Each structure stands twice: as structure tokens, then as C-alpha cells.
Amino acid sequence: MFALRAVSKSYAGQSVLGPLSLDLPAARTTVLIGPSGCGKSTLLRLLLGLVGPDAGVVTFDGQPVTPATAQAVRLRVGYVVQDGGLFPHLTARGNVTLMARHLGRARDPINARVNELAELTRFPADGLDRHPHQLSGGQRQRVGLMRALMLDPDALLLDEPLGALDPLVRTELQSELRDIFRRLNKTVVLVTHDLGEATFFADWVVLLRDGRVIQEGSPRDLWHRPADPFVTRFVQAQRGPEVPT
Amino acid sequence: MRISTTLLWVFLAVLAAVVVTTPGCTRPVKRPVVVGAKKFTESVILADMGTQLARQGGAEARRDDLGGTPALWLALTQGDIDAYPEYTGTITRQILKAEPPDLAAALAAHGVRISRPFGFRNNYALGMRKDVAAANGITKVSDLRGRPELRLGFIHEFLDRPDGWPGVKRHYDLPQTNVQGMNHTLAYRALVEKAIDVTEVYTTDGEIAQYDLLVLDDDRHFFPAYEAVWLYRADLVDRHPTVVDQLRRLEGRITETKMQRMNAAVQAGKRTEGAVAVEFLRSELGVEVESSDGTLAGRVLTSTREHLLLVVPSLLAAVLVAVPLGVAAARWPRTGRVILAAAGVLQTLPSLALLLFMIPVMMWLTGKGTGAPPAIAALFLYSLLPVVRNTHTGLTGIPVSLRESVAALGLPPLAALWRVELPLAAVTILAGVRTAAVINVGTATLGGFIGAGGYGRPILRGIDKFDVPLMLEGAIPAALLALTIEGLFGLIERACPRNR
């Protein structure tokens, strides 16, 4: 679905990504993982055309993503960020339907779609007319997901979607999200720095460090066949609770 | 926040409606007769009589206090006013700067007509206490020649002008050397207290009657004649022939003594110009009229309407221009720095200087240099900065994550601005409009300097006459209006839920 060829990106002379080539195949959940500043969020922005590459080509469905085509790409791709990225002046419903209303879609199909999504994301119906600050963190995240799914996109990009949630809500949402991904069968690209979360979601894991791909493969590959010592260290750095016996 | 945006638009719509429907913005077919006045007692009394007489002539009429000779002449030739009282000496020396053989013909070239004199002169003259004059045997200026020990006090301007003391001294060959410069009011006090013996007076000064002074006869005709007359537009004869007839009823009817008494009644007796004018018309011309001063409430209502006519259009125009400028400044940072700097420079200009600077500019742009337009233009420029800066701050203050979310939805830039960015910045923008409105209300009082009306008129008249109640008649409503606007914006802001 997405492909990057020899892509590099730097900010103010500081290289943050690449050169890097990567394929993100359709109908699969790919997780981009790596330490802070490894370039994983920049990679998502490149996919949406929110930033342009300094060199190389990003393609979506075979077409290059350029400033001219970015708008069309974004209509076919849903984007979810940490804490939902909701607009505080709109209600949950207003946030979810913003783009559909801008496109002039009829009111009834919009409402039907909202109800369908509320059910899918288990979002309470009475919360639809609340403003973001009246919702819990988990609920805001669900609204963010609904907004991304509103136009029934081909692909879904999620940037640390669960980063701001407490562990209980996070675990609950993780399983719900995985169910949703499986049910929708869309191309999903998820960014996280949590290996547990990555292995929970991923069909395919891409480990990034300093803007380069260190290793990609199934979660099992990463665990059992680390490509270099950094992978080993990264995998082992994820610790479970340390309980005195 | 949605409520706030709605309210903002409702507010702007109401402003627009006020501007469109307020009389004065659209020129009515038959506009009222306007009689101009200079900002001193005598001129205001005469102009008030003119206003009353114009009403007798069946026209709607009002008085407009504009300031000095140049402003009045400009207003008359532009058609802002239809008539005003003037003095022949001023016409030749200050307006035409020539001594034409036929004054009426010279004025006709400007589309202006002149009436016959009212009967009194407001000349320069020399004045003395009657007892001091009698003791020295003085009745006319040439008598001063034999009294070199007399002490003289004049205003500085009279001391320096060739047609003042130096001219008198040469013309009459006067010997006095004890001559000091002082303030006009002080000179009168000094004369009464016998600290000086002679001062210069205007022959209709109220003080002459008040202190019972002797005006020395200008027996060798040094001082030019300042005969009081009407100047009026030639087209007034066609538009309101009866008004012209009524105005000319003053010809030959006001003696110097009567004018002195009327001036004294206002200056010493603290009566209003309108009341004095009405009394004169009643007793001398048998005209029964109501004072055009009106009630306090009526006057405040009029100045409030005039003030709002300055504030509302200038503020509205400023918002309509400043918000797009602020948006541009936020979108293109380099252009933005230029825009913000330019608006900042406008703000550092002293407001009075900006106001006066607007007179030639508006003269050039619209051919109309006095009254409301230059004041509105200056207030407009003055209101830009707070709105531009707050729009810029409001937009650039939106978190990057939100702006990315908008873009990631696929919303095009204009729609993003309209549907998300401006609503998010609305509270900040509103605060800017609020600041601009309050500054605007205060600065608009300076419009009184250029005849724009509003609360500035009573304030400036009050300062001229040192009449504290009159000053407060403008100052208190101005303060109340500012507070009201503060309160209104406060309500609007409180109606916006804080969603961040």
C-alpha cells in the first residue's frame, strides 16, 4: 500500500531519517518501533505528505505522494495521534463528522456512520455531544479513532495512540483496537516505543534507530534472531514488574 | 467555543446594521442647514441665533462648533456647513489675504456670499478704567501722547504684530516705555486692580461691560474694521431662500453694547450661549423659539450618537481589515513581521498627530477634510494593531499537533482556517477587538478638535470656557461608554466555554 524508496529527511541540517527504503503491504498491521527520536513519527508524516522528503520517493497505492496529491491521499488514510488530537471547540460528533460535512455529505448517512462507529469503538452514545474536555482520555482516543475511520479509509496510521492512557485503560483499548483492526482488515501502520504493545498488534515489526531500519520481521524474528546487539538490548530493556519474593 | 464564534459574528452583523441604518452615513436628499461656529463665545452665540432663524425659515437646522477660521472656511467651501458668522477684517487678512475693491465679488469666486454687517465691530482697541481715564483726561488714543508715565499690558501676540502695539505706537507717536506682555484674562485683572493702566481689548469682550471699562476712540483710524457678517454658500439661496432671508434679519440689529452684554452673560453669568441667543431673538426680533441647547439628556444623546458614529464604523472596518492581516501575518512569518511592525508604528504615533495628519490625507482622498471622515480614518488605523496582533497570536498559538490533525484530515487550508483555526483563536481575537474598542472610545474624544462631534465637543468647549460641568458632560458618558463596552465584551467572553 505504502512504499518508501531511498527516502531521507533532515530538519535544520540534522538528519532525522534515512536514507531508507521500506514496503508497508496492504491489509497488514505494521508496527514501527524504536527509541525516542528514531524517526518513526517523521516516517508517518512522510506517508501522509505532512512533510516532504529531501530525497527519494514516497508512494501510496503506486502513486507518488507530493504536495499536489497529498490532499487526495489524506482522504483515503485515517490518522490518529496521542490523546486523539481533537479540536476543543467541537463536540465529539463535530470532530468525527468535520471532514464529511466539509465534503457536503448528506446528514442521514453521516449520522448512520457515526452510530456505526460508536458501536464499533464502544463509545457511549450520550458522549457524542460532549466537548473533548468533558471526556475521559480513553473516550477521547475512541473519538480520534472514529474520526480517522469516518470516511472508511483504505489505511489507518496511528502515532502512539495509547501513549497518554493509564495501564488499565490502555490494556483494555489494546485488545479492542486489535479486534477492530482484524475486523476491518485495513492496512494499519502503528508507531509505538513499547515492545509489548508492538508484538501484541504486529503482523510485521520494523525496528528503527537514528532514522534507519535496524531490523524488520515478525515479532518472533526480533525476539529470537536479533540482527545486532542493539536489537538484543532493546528487546531486553522491556522489563516486567519486579516484585520482591 | 462554538457559541463564541456565533456571538462574534452576531456582534459584527449588529455593528454592520448600525452603520448601514444610522443617518449620516447615507446622505439624505434634503440635508439640514448647518450653521458653523468658531470655538469662542461670541461666534457660538451668533451661530446659535443663525440656527434658530434657519428653523424659522422652515428648514431643519443645527449648529456645528468647528474650531478656527481655516476649518470654518474649508467646511463652508466644501459644503459641510452652509453659513457661519465671520469678521470682515479676518476675511481680507486671513482668508483672502488681499484687500479686494469688491469684497462680495471676491467671495463669489469661491461660491460664497456675504451679508451686510450685523452692526457691531469686534475690533482691537485700547481700554482703560473709566476713573483712571477721567483722572488723566483721556477719551481717545491720541490723548495717550501726553501721558508717558502710564503702564501698559498687552498679550504677547499684540506686542509683536505690526498691526498691534508697534503699529499703534508709530501711528500715534506714543511715548510710553513701561510695556509688559501678559495673558488676556490676567491683563483685565491687572487693569481692574490698577496694576496697569491700559490694555488691548476686543471691542465686544464681555469684560468691558462687566468691569465698566472705557474703550478709547481710535481717532486716527489705525485699527482695521472687524465688522461681523454672515458668510453663506451661494447655493443656500436656491436651496433655502427663506433661510437666507431669516439669517439676514440680524443685519444692523446688534450693537457693540448688546454683543458685549451677551458675551458677559455667558462668560461671567455662566449662562449658555443658546439661552442668551434665544433671549436676544425674543426681545430684539420678536422671534419665539426654544433654546437649541436642548436638555442635558438630549445633548448627551446627540453626542452619544455622534460618538458611536465615529467608533462603530472605524472599529468595524478595523476588524474587517485587521483579521485578514493577522491571518496573513500568521501564515507568512516574514510578511508578518512587516505587518506587525507597521501596525506597531501606527500605534506609537500620538493620536492627535495622527488625527491632524488625516485631514490632508482625507482631503486628497475624498475631497472632504473636516468632520467625521478623517476622525474615522485615524481611529481605524489606531484600532488595527490590537486586532492584528491578537489574531496573529491566537493563530500561531494553536498547538502544532492540532494543526497537523487538521491537515491530516485532508481539510484544505482555507477550510482549516475557517472551521478550526479561527474558532480556536476566537477568544484571543475577541480580546483584541475589546482592547481596540476601548482605546477607540477614548481616542474618539479627540475628534472634537476637527469638528467630528461626539463626546469631544463638550469636553473641548468645556476646556475653552473652563466650564467643568460642560467638560464632565463629555467625560462621564465617554467613561461610561468605555465601561459598557468592556462589560459587553466581558459577557460575550464569559459565554464562551473554556475548552482547552
PDB file of N, CA and C in Angstrom, chain A residues 39-84:
ATOM      1  N   GLY A  39      12.917   8.577  14.465  1.00  0.00           N
ATOM      2  CA  GLY A  39      12.365   8.987  13.171  1.00  0.00           C
ATOM      3  C   GLY A  39      11.059   8.316  12.815  1.00  0.00           C
ATOM      4  N   LYS A  40      10.462   7.569  13.788  1.00  0.00           N
ATOM      5  CA  LYS A  40       9.259   6.817  13.448  1.00  0.00           C
ATOM      6  C   LYS A  40       8.047   7.728  13.197  1.00  0.00           C
ATOM      7  N   SER A  41       7.934   8.830  13.982  1.00  0.00           N
ATOM      8  CA  SER A  41       6.819   9.752  13.742  1.00  0.00           C
ATOM      9  C   SER A  41       7.005  10.517  12.438  1.00  0.00           C
ATOM     10  N   THR A  42       8.281  10.869  12.145  1.00  0.00           N
ATOM     11  CA  THR A  42       8.582  11.552  10.882  1.00  0.00           C
ATOM     12  C   THR A  42       8.172  10.673   9.705  1.00  0.00           C
ATOM     13  N   LEU A  43       8.394   9.353   9.862  1.00  0.00           N
ATOM     14  CA  LEU A  43       8.034   8.423   8.795  1.00  0.00           C
ATOM     15  C   LEU A  43       6.527   8.475   8.520  1.00  0.00           C
ATOM     16  N   LEU A  44       5.724   8.507   9.606  1.00  0.00           N
ATOM     17  CA  LEU A  44       4.267   8.597   9.426  1.00  0.00           C
ATOM     18  C   LEU A  44       3.897   9.889   8.703  1.00  0.00           C
ATOM     19  N   ARG A  45       4.557  11.017   9.098  1.00  0.00           N
ATOM     20  CA  ARG A  45       4.239  12.310   8.469  1.00  0.00           C
ATOM     21  C   ARG A  45       4.567  12.286   6.987  1.00  0.00           C
ATOM     22  N   LEU A  46       5.663  11.565   6.640  1.00  0.00           N
ATOM     23  CA  LEU A  46       6.026  11.450   5.228  1.00  0.00           C
ATOM     24  C   LEU A  46       4.946  10.699   4.445  1.00  0.00           C
ATOM     25  N   LEU A  47       4.386   9.647   5.094  1.00  0.00           N
ATOM     26  CA  LEU A  47       3.367   8.837   4.409  1.00  0.00           C
ATOM     27  C   LEU A  47       2.146   9.679   4.054  1.00  0.00           C
ATOM     28  N   LEU A  48       1.827  10.664   4.954  1.00  0.00           N
ATOM     29  CA  LEU A  48       0.636  11.500   4.742  1.00  0.00           C
ATOM     30  C   LEU A  48       0.932  12.744   3.914  1.00  0.00           C
ATOM     31  N   GLY A  49       2.240  12.952   3.619  1.00  0.00           N
ATOM     32  CA  GLY A  49       2.592  14.179   2.915  1.00  0.00           C
ATOM     33  C   GLY A  49       2.535  15.400   3.804  1.00  0.00           C
ATOM     34  N   LEU A  50       2.492  15.208   5.139  1.00  0.00           N
ATOM     35  CA  LEU A  50       2.534  16.365   6.048  1.00  0.00           C
ATOM     36  C   LEU A  50       3.896  17.033   5.967  1.00  0.00           C
ATOM     37  N   VAL A  51       4.935  16.245   5.668  1.00  0.00           N
ATOM     38  CA  VAL A  51       6.249  16.780   5.325  1.00  0.00           C
ATOM     39  C   VAL A  51       6.681  16.080   4.037  1.00  0.00           C
ATOM     40  N   GLY A  52       7.543  16.754   3.283  1.00  0.00           N
ATOM     41  CA  GLY A  52       8.044  16.150   2.048  1.00  0.00           C
ATOM     42  C   GLY A  52       9.445  15.609   2.272  1.00  0.00           C
ATOM     43  N   PRO A  53       9.858  14.550   1.556  1.00  0.00           N
ATOM     44  CA  PRO A  53      11.216  14.014   1.713  1.00  0.00           C
ATOM     45  C   PRO A  53      12.233  14.947   1.057  1.00  0.00           C
ATOM     46  N   ASP A  54      13.468  14.966   1.610  1.00  0.00           N
ATOM     47  CA  ASP A  54      14.536  15.737   0.964  1.00  0.00           C
ATOM     48  C   ASP A  54      15.026  15.002  -0.287  1.00  0.00           C
ATOM     49  N   ALA A  55      14.997  13.699  -0.210  1.00  0.00           N
ATOM     50  CA  ALA A  55      15.394  12.887  -1.363  1.00  0.00           C
ATOM     51  C   ALA A  55      14.554  11.621  -1.363  1.00  0.00           C
ATOM     52  N   GLY A  56      14.444  10.948  -2.516  1.00  0.00           N
ATOM     53  CA  GLY A  56      13.695   9.714  -2.592  1.00  0.00           C
ATOM     54  C   GLY A  56      12.223   9.954  -2.861  1.00  0.00           C
ATOM     55  N   VAL A  57      11.472   8.854  -2.911  1.00  0.00           N
ATOM     56  CA  VAL A  57      10.050   8.923  -3.263  1.00  0.00           C
ATOM     57  C   VAL A  57       9.211   8.134  -2.266  1.00  0.00           C
ATOM     58  N   VAL A  58       8.072   8.716  -1.865  1.00  0.00           N
ATOM     59  CA  VAL A  58       7.083   8.002  -1.066  1.00  0.00           C
ATOM     60  C   VAL A  58       5.903   7.725  -1.985  1.00  0.00           C
ATOM     61  N   THR A  59       5.434   6.494  -2.041  1.00  0.00           N
ATOM     62  CA  THR A  59       4.257   6.228  -2.879  1.00  0.00           C
ATOM     63  C   THR A  59       3.132   5.640  -2.047  1.00  0.00           C
ATOM     64  N   PHE A  60       1.901   5.957  -2.471  1.00  0.00           N
ATOM     65  CA  PHE A  60       0.702   5.382  -1.869  1.00  0.00           C
ATOM     66  C   PHE A  60      -0.102   4.778  -3.001  1.00  0.00           C
ATOM     67  N   ASP A  61      -0.374   3.474  -2.917  1.00  0.00           N
ATOM     68  CA  ASP A  61      -1.146   2.797  -3.938  1.00  0.00           C
ATOM     69  C   ASP A  61      -0.522   3.014  -5.326  1.00  0.00           C
ATOM     70  N   GLY A  62       0.826   3.024  -5.347  1.00  0.00           N
ATOM     71  CA  GLY A  62       1.529   3.154  -6.621  1.00  0.00           C
ATOM     72  C   GLY A  62       1.750   4.574  -7.090  1.00  0.00           C
ATOM     73  N   GLN A  63       1.049   5.569  -6.463  1.00  0.00           N
ATOM     74  CA  GLN A  63       1.197   6.966  -6.887  1.00  0.00           C
ATOM     75  C   GLN A  63       2.117   7.716  -5.910  1.00  0.00           C
ATOM     76  N   PRO A  64       3.028   8.554  -6.445  1.00  0.00           N
ATOM     77  CA  PRO A  64       3.888   9.323  -5.544  1.00  0.00           C
ATOM     78  C   PRO A  64       3.064  10.284  -4.680  1.00  0.00           C
ATOM     79  N   VAL A  65       3.458  10.400  -3.403  1.00  0.00           N
ATOM     80  CA  VAL A  65       2.827  11.371  -2.515  1.00  0.00           C
ATOM     81  C   VAL A  65       3.580  12.702  -2.655  1.00  0.00           C
ATOM     82  N   THR A  66       2.916  13.690  -3.235  1.00  0.00           N
ATOM     83  CA  THR A  66       3.523  15.017  -3.429  1.00  0.00           C
ATOM     84  C   THR A  66       2.534  16.039  -2.870  1.00  0.00           C
ATOM     85  N   PRO A  67       2.985  17.306  -2.723  1.00  0.00           N
ATOM     86  CA  PRO A  67       2.035  18.321  -2.258  1.00  0.00           C
ATOM     87  C   PRO A  67       0.752  18.329  -3.105  1.00  0.00           C
ATOM     88  N   ALA A  68       0.861  18.032  -4.401  1.00  0.00           N
ATOM     89  CA  ALA A  68      -0.311  18.060  -5.265  1.00  0.00           C
ATOM     90  C   ALA A  68      -1.273  16.912  -4.978  1.00  0.00           C
ATOM     91  N   THR A  69      -0.714  15.737  -4.591  1.00  0.00           N
ATOM     92  CA  THR A  69      -1.585  14.577  -4.395  1.00  0.00           C
ATOM     93  C   THR A  69      -1.923  14.325  -2.927  1.00  0.00           C
ATOM     94  N   ALA A  70      -1.224  15.052  -2.017  1.00  0.00           N
ATOM     95  CA  ALA A  70      -1.350  14.752  -0.588  1.00  0.00           C
ATOM     96  C   ALA A  70      -2.794  14.822  -0.113  1.00  0.00           C
ATOM     97  N   GLN A  71      -3.530  15.847  -0.597  1.00  0.00           N
ATOM     98  CA  GLN A  71      -4.911  16.023  -0.162  1.00  0.00           C
ATOM     99  C   GLN A  71      -5.739  14.768  -0.459  1.00  0.00           C
ATOM    100  N   ALA A  72      -5.573  14.224  -1.674  1.00  0.00           N
ATOM    101  CA  ALA A  72      -6.321  13.044  -2.078  1.00  0.00           C
ATOM    102  C   ALA A  72      -5.915  11.839  -1.241  1.00  0.00           C
ATOM    103  N   VAL A  73      -4.597  11.724  -0.964  1.00  0.00           N
ATOM    104  CA  VAL A  73      -4.100  10.613  -0.155  1.00  0.00           C
ATOM    105  C   VAL A  73      -4.743  10.651   1.231  1.00  0.00           C
ATOM    106  N   ARG A  74      -4.787  11.875   1.818  1.00  0.00           N
ATOM    107  CA  ARG A  74      -5.279  12.009   3.192  1.00  0.00           C
ATOM    108  C   ARG A  74      -6.734  11.612   3.315  1.00  0.00           C
ATOM    109  N   LEU A  75      -7.518  11.794   2.228  1.00  0.00           N
ATOM    110  CA  LEU A  75      -8.915  11.375   2.280  1.00  0.00           C
ATOM    111  C   LEU A  75      -9.035   9.858   2.327  1.00  0.00           C
ATOM    112  N   ARG A  76      -7.990   9.152   1.883  1.00  0.00           N
ATOM    113  CA  ARG A  76      -8.047   7.681   1.865  1.00  0.00           C
ATOM    114  C   ARG A  76      -7.281   7.071   3.025  1.00  0.00           C
ATOM    115  N   VAL A  77      -6.709   7.938   3.886  1.00  0.00           N
ATOM    116  CA  VAL A  77      -5.907   7.454   5.012  1.00  0.00           C
ATOM    117  C   VAL A  77      -6.396   8.108   6.302  1.00  0.00           C
ATOM    118  N   GLY A  78      -6.671   7.288   7.314  1.00  0.00           N
ATOM    119  CA  GLY A  78      -7.040   7.849   8.606  1.00  0.00           C
ATOM    120  C   GLY A  78      -5.808   8.018   9.475  1.00  0.00           C
ATOM    121  N   TYR A  79      -5.808   9.076  10.320  1.00  0.00           N
ATOM    122  CA  TYR A  79      -4.615   9.392  11.120  1.00  0.00           C
ATOM    123  C   TYR A  79      -5.042   9.615  12.558  1.00  0.00           C
ATOM    124  N   VAL A  80      -4.443   8.884  13.478  1.00  0.00           N
ATOM    125  CA  VAL A  80      -4.789   9.014  14.894  1.00  0.00           C
ATOM    126  C   VAL A  80      -3.525   9.363  15.662  1.00  0.00           C
ATOM    127  N   VAL A  81      -3.599  10.417  16.489  1.00  0.00           N
ATOM    128  CA  VAL A  81      -2.426  10.761  17.294  1.00  0.00           C
ATOM    129  C   VAL A  81      -2.725  10.568  18.776  1.00  0.00           C
ATOM    130  N   GLN A  82      -1.663  10.724  19.570  1.00  0.00           N
ATOM    131  CA  GLN A  82      -1.784  10.580  21.013  1.00  0.00           C
ATOM    132  C   GLN A  82      -2.859  11.523  21.551  1.00  0.00           C
ATOM    133  N   ASP A  83      -3.698  11.028  22.445  1.00  0.00           N
ATOM    134  CA  ASP A  83      -4.778  11.797  23.062  1.00  0.00           C
ATOM    135  C   ASP A  83      -5.834  12.244  22.045  1.00  0.00           C
ATOM    136  N   GLY A  84      -5.799  11.687  20.835  1.00  0.00           N
ATOM    137  CA  GLY A  84      -6.884  11.937  19.887  1.00  0.00           C
ATOM    138  C   GLY A  84      -6.677  13.125  18.977  1.00  0.00           C
TER     139      GLY A  84
END
